[in-house]
Coordinates of C-alpha atoms and ligand atoms in Angstrom, one line a residue:
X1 CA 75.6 -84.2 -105.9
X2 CA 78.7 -84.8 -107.9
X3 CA 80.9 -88.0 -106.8
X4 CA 84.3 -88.1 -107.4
X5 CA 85.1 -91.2 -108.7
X6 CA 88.8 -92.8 -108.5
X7 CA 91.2 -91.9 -111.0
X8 CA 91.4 -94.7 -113.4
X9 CA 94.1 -95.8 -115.6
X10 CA 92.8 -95.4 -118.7
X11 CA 94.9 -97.5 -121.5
X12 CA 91.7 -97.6 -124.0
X13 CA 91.6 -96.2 -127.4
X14 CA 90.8 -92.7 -125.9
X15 CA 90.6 -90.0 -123.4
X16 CA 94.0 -91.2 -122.3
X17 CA 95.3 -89.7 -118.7
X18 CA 95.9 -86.2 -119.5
X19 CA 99.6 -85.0 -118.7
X20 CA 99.9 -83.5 -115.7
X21 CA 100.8 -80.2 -117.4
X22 CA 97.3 -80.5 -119.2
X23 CA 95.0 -81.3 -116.1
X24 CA 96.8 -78.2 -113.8
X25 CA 95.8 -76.2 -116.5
X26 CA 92.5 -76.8 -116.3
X27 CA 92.5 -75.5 -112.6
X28 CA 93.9 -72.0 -114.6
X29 CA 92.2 -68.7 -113.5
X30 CA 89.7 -68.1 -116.4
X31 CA 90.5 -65.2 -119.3
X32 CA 87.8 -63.6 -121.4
X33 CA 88.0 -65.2 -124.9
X34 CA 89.4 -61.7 -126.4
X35 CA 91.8 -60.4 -123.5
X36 CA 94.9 -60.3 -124.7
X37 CA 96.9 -63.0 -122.8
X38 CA 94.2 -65.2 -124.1
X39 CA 95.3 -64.3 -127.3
X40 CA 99.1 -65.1 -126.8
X41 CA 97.9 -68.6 -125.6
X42 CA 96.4 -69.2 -128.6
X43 CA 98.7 -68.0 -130.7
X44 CA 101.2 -69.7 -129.2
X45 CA 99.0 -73.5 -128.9
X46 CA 98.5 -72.5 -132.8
X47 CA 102.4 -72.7 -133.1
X48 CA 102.8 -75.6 -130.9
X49 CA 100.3 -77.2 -133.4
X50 CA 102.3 -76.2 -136.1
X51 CA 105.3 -78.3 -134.5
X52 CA 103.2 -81.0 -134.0
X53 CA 101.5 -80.9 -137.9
X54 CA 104.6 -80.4 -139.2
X55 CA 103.4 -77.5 -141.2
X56 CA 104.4 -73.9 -141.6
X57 CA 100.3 -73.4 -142.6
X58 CA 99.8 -69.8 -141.3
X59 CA 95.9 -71.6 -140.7
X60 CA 96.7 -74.0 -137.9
X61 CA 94.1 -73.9 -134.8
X62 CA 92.0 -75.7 -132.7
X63 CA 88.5 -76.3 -133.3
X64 CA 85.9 -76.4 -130.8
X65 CA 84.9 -79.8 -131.0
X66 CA 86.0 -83.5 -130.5
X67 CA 88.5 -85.0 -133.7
X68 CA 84.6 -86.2 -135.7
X69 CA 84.3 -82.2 -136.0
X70 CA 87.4 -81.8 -137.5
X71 CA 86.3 -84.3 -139.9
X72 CA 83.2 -82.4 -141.2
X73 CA 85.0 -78.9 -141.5
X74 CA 87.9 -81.2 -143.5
X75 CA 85.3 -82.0 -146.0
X76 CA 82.3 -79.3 -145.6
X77 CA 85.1 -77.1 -146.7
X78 CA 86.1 -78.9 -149.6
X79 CA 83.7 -81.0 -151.1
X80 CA 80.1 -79.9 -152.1
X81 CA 78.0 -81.5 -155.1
X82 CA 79.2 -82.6 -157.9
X83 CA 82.9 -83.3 -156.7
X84 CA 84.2 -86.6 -156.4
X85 CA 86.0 -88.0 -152.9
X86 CA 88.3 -91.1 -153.3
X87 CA 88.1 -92.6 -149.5
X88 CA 90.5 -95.3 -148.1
X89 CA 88.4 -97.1 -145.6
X90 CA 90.5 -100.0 -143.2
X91 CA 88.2 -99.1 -140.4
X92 CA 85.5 -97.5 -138.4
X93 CA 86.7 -94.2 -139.3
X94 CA 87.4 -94.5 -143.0
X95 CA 83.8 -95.3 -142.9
X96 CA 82.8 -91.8 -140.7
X97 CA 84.9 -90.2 -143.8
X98 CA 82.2 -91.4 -146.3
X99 CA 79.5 -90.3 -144.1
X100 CA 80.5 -87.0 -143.9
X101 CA 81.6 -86.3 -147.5
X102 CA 78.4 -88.0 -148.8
X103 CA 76.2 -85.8 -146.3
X104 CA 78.4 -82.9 -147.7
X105 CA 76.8 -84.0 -151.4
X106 CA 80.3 -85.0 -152.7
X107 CA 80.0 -88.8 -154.7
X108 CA 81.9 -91.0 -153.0
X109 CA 84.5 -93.6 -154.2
X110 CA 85.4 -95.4 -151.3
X111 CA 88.3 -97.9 -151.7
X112 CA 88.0 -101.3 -149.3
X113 CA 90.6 -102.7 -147.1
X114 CA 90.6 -105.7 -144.9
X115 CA 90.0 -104.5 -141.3
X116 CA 94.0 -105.1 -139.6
X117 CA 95.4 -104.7 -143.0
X118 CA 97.2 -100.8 -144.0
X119 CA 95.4 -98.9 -146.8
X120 CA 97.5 -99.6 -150.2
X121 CA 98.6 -96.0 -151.7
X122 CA 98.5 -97.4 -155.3
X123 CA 94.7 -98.7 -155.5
X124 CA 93.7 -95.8 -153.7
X125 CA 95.2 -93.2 -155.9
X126 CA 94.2 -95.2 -159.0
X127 CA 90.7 -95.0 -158.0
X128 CA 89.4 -92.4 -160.1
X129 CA 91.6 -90.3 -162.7
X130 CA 90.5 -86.8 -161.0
X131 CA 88.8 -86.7 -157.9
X132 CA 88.8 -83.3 -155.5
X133 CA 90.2 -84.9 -153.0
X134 CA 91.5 -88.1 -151.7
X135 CA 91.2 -89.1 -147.9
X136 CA 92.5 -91.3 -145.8
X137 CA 93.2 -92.3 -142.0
X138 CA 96.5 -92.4 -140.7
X139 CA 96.6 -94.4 -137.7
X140 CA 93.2 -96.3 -137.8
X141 CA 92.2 -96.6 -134.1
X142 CA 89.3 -99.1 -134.6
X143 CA 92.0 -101.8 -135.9
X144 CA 95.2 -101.0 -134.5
X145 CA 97.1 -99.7 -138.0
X146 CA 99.7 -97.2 -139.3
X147 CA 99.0 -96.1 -143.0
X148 CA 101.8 -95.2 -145.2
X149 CA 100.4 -91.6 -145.8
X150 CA 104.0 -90.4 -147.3
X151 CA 103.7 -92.6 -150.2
X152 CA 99.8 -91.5 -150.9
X153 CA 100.8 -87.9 -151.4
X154 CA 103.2 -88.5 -153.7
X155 CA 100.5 -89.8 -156.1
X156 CA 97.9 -87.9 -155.1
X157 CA 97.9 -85.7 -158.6
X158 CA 95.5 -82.6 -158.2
X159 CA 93.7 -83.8 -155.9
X160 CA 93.2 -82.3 -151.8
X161 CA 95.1 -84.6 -149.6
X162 CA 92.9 -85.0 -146.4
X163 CA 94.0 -87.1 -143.6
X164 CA 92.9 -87.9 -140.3
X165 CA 95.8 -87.7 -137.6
X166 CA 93.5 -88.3 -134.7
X167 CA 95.2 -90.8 -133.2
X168 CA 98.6 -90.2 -134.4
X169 CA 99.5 -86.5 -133.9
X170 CA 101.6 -86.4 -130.7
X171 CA 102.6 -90.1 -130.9
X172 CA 104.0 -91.1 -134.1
X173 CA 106.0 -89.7 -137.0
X174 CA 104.0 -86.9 -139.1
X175 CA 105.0 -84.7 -141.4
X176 CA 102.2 -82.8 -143.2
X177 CA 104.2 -80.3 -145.4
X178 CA 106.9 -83.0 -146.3
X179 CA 103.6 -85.8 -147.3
X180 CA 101.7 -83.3 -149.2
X181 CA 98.7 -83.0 -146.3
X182 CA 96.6 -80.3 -147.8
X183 CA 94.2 -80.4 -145.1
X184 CA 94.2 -82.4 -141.2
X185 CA 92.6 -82.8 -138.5
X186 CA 93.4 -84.2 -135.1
X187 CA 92.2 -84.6 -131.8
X188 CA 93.5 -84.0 -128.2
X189 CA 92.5 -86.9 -126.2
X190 CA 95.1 -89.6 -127.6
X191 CA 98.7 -89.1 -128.0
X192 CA 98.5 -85.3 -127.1
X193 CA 97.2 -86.2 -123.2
X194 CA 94.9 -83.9 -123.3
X195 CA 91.3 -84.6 -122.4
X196 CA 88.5 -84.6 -125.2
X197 CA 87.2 -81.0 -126.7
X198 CA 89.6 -79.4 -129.3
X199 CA 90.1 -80.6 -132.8
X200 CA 93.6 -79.6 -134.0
X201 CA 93.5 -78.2 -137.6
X202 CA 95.5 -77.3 -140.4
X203 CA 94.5 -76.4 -144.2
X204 CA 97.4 -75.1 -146.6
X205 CA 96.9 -71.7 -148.3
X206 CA 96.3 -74.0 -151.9
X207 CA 93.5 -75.9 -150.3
X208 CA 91.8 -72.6 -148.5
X209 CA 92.0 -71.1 -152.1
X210 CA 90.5 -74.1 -153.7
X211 CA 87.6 -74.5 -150.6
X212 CA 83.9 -74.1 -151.1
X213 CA 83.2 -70.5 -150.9
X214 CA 79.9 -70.9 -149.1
X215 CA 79.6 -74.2 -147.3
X216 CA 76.2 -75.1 -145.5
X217 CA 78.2 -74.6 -141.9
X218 CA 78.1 -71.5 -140.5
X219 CA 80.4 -72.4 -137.5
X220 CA 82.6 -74.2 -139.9
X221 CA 83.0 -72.2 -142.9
X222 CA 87.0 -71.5 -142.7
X223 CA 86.2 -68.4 -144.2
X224 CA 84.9 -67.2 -141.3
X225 CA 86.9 -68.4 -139.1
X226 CA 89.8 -65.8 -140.2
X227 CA 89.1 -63.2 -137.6
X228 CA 89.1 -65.9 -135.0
X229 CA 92.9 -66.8 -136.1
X230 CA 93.6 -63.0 -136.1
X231 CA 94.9 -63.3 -140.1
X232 CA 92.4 -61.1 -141.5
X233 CA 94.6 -58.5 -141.0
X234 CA 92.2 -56.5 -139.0
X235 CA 93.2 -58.6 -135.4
X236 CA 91.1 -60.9 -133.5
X237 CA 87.1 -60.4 -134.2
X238 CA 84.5 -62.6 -132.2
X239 CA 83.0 -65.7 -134.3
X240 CA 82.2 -68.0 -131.7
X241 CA 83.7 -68.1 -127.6
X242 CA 86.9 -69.8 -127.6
X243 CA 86.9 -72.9 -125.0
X244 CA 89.4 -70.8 -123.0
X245 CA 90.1 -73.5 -120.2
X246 CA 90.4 -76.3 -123.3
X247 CA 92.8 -74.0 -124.9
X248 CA 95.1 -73.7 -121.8
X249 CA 94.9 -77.4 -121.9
X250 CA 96.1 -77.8 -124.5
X251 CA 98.9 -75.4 -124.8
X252 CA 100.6 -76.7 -121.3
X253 CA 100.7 -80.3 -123.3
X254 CA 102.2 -78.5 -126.5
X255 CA 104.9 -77.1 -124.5
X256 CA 105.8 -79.9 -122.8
X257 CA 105.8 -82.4 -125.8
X258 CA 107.8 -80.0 -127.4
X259 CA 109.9 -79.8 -124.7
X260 CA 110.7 -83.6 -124.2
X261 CA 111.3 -83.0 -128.4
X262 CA 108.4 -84.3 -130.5
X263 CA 110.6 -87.2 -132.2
X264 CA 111.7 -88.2 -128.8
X265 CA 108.0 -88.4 -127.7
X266 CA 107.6 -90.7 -131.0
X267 CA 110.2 -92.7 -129.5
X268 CA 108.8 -93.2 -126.0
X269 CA 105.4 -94.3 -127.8
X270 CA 107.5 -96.8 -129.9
X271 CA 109.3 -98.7 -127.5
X272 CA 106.2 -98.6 -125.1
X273 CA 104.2 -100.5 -127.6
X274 CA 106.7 -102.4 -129.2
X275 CA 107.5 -104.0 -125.5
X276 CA 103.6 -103.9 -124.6
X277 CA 103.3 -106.2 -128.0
X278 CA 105.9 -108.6 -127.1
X279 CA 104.9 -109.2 -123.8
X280 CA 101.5 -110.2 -124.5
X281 CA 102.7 -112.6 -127.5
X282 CA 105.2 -114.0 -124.8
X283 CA 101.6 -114.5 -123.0
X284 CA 100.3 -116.5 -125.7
X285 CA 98.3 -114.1 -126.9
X286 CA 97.7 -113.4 -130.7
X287 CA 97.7 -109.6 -132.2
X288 CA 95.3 -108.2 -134.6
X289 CA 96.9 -105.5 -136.8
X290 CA 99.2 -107.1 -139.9
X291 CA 102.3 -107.6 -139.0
X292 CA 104.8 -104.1 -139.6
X293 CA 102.2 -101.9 -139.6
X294 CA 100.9 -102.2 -135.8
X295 CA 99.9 -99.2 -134.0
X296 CA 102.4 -98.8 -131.2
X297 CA 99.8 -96.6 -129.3
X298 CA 96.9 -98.8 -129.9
X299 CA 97.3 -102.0 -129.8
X300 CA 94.8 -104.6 -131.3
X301 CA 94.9 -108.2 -129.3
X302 CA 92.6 -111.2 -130.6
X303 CA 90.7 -112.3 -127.0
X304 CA 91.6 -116.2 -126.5
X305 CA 89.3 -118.8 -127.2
X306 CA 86.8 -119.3 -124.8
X307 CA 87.4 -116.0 -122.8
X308 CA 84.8 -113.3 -122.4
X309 CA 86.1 -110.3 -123.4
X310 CA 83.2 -108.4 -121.2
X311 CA 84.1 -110.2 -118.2
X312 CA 87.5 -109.4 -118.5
X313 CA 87.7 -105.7 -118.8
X314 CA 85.2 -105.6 -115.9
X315 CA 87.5 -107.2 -113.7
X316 CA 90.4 -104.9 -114.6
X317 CA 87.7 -101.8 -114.1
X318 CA 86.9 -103.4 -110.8
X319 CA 89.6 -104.5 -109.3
X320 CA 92.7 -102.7 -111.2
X321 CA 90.7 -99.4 -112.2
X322 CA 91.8 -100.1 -114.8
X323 CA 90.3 -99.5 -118.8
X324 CA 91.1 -100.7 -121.7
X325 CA 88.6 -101.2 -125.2
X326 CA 86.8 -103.9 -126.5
X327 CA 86.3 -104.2 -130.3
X328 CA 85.0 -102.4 -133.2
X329 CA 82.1 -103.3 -135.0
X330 CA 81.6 -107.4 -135.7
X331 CA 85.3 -107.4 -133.7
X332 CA 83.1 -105.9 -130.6
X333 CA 84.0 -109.3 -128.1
X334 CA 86.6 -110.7 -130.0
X335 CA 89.3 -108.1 -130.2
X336 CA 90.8 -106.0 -127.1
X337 CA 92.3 -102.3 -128.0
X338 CA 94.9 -101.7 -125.7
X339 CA 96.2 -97.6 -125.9
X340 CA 99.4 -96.2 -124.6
X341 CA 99.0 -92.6 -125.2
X342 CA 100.9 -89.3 -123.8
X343 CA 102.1 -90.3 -120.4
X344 CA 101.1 -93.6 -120.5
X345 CA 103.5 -94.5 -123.0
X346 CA 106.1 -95.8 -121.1
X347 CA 107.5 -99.1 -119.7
X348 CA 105.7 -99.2 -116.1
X349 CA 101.8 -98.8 -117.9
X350 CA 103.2 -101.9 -120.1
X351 CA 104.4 -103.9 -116.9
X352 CA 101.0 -103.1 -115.1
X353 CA 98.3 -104.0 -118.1
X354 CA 100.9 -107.3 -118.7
X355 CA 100.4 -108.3 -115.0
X356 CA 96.1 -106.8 -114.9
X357 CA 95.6 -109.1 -118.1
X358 CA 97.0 -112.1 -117.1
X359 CA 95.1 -112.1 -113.8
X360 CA 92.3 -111.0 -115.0
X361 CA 92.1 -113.7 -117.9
X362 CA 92.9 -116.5 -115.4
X363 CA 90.4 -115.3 -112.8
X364 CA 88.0 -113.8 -115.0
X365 CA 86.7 -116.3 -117.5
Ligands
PLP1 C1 89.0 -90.9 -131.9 C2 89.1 -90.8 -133.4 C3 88.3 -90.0 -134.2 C4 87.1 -89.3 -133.6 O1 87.4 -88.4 -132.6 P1 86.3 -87.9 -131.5 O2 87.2 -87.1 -130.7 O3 85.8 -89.2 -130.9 O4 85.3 -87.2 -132.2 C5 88.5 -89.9 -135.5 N1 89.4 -90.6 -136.1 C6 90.3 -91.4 -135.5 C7 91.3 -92.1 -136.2 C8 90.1 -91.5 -134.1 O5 91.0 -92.3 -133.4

């Protein structure tokens, strides 16, 4: 039998607590992947997407998948054998991005970074003189840090600008037509408070015109996927069921992101990290990320000498219900991750994990 847990505050690096907007819809009544008010929801969480991208790309949608699949149709679209991807890796998911592209067949140049530190634009970009494309991760959620993503598309040259926006789409500043993002994907389980499922995409008309023509995915071949987004010009044809109840999700946390005003929801993120971050140096407590480029939605915090980490976030679970990460990687039980996404950006989630940590560290360790 199912059992219905307790809701939990979840302040990890992902699912965040949905808005409410996002969970009611859930409860929708169900529509038929093609009827026609299905249609208008998608077409209008395509648009809200477009907001949110920053992008007038006419192919903006939702995959059906978690933010990892939007990362294999980014590259099984665009990189095949033979072509060369330049990768910035500062974290766990710069390193999914040479994964994928190598499993794709591309040759991979991948460009290191000091876990905590931002990728630098220059050495990336001056990696190779003519790759296909050059990727890299905007807000790295396995460390805690913001790249400058603005600066790489400036000297990106020919090259496909690909960049992961998992974390940051819905939560900080991102502009994908103003930075040169020829291709994006997100995800809707961290700043967009949705829960996991869709991967929000966009690929600009230059980069569909320069994809593979036949990638080895069926359900991701882009090419395909034009009767789904209704711009074949011959209206909506079936390539796959549309995760109806997902996409009403979704479009009740567009609407009301874009009705708080998406740089306003930026803001709320902002200040709710930047006072999450001062309070826990004020407890002592060191932070990961470099200095100036710290995540305000994810916050990396070194665990004190002598204070196990496990312990810790068991005794918020258990007594707070309350979650928040543990490390990535050889970081596993030496670095917390602390996420204020969607609705739990704001000042009351940063007064409750200030007061949960402290008690737990005291009585935990
Ligand atoms: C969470 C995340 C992903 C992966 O998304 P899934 O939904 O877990 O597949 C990729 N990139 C970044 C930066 C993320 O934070």
């Amino acid at each position: 039998m199912t059992q219905i847990l307790p809701s939990r505050y979840l302040f990890g690096p992902g699912p965040t607590n949905p808005y409410p907007e996002a969970t009611a819809a859930l409860g929708y009544p169900l529509l038929g992947h093609l009827d026609p008010d299905f249609l208008q929801r998608l077409d209008n969480t395509c648009e809200g997407l477009r907001q949110a991208w920053g992008t007038a790309n006419a192919r903006t949608l939702p995959l059906s998948g978690t933010g990892s699949l939007g990362m294999e149709a980014a590259f099984v679209n665009t990189v095949t054998h033979g072509d060369v991807a330049v990768i910035a890796v500062n974290g766990l998911f710069g390193e999914r991005m040479c994964d994928v592209a190598a499993r794709c067949g591309a040759t991979v140049i991948r460009v290191d970074h000091d876990f905590g530190q931002p990728i630098d634009p220059e050495r990336v970009a001056a990696a190779h003189p003519n790759p296909k494309v050059i990727a890299a991760v905007h807000a790295e959620t396995s460390t805690g840090v913001l790249s400058d993503i603005k600066t790489l598309g400036t000297l990106k040259g020919d090259a496909l600008l690909i960049v992961d926006a998992v974390t940051s789409i819905g939560g900080s500043e991102l502009r994908a037509d103003d930075w040169g993002i020829d291709v994006g994907y997100a995800g809707t389980q961290k700043c967009l408070g949705v829960a996991p499922g869709l991967a929000p995409f966009t690929i600009s008309d230059h980069a569909f015109d320069r994809r593979i023509e036949k990638p080895q995915s069926w359900y991701l071949d882009l090419g395909l996927l034009g009767g789904y987004l209704g711009d074949t010009g011959g209206g909506r044809t079936y390539h796959h069921t549309a995760p109806v109840a997902m996409v009403a999700s979704l479009e009740a946390a567009l609407d009301r992101i874009l009705a708080e005003g998406l740089e306003n929801a930026w803001q709320r993120h902002r200040s709710a990290g930047l006072q999450l971050q001062s309070g826990l140096q004020s407890m002592g407590l060191e932070l990961f990320a470099a200095e100036g480029y710290r995540l305000p939605q994810l916050t990396t915090v070194n665990v004190p000498e002598g204070v196990d980490s496990a312990k810790v976030r068991q005794y918020l679970l258990r007594n707070f219900d309350l979650e928040i990460g543990g490390g990535v990687g050889k970081y596993a039980a030496t670095v917390w991750r602390i996420g204020l996404m969607g609705p739990n950006a704001s000042n009351s989630s940063v007064t409750l994990i200030l007061g949960a940590l402290e008690a737990a560290i005291k009585n935990a360790s």
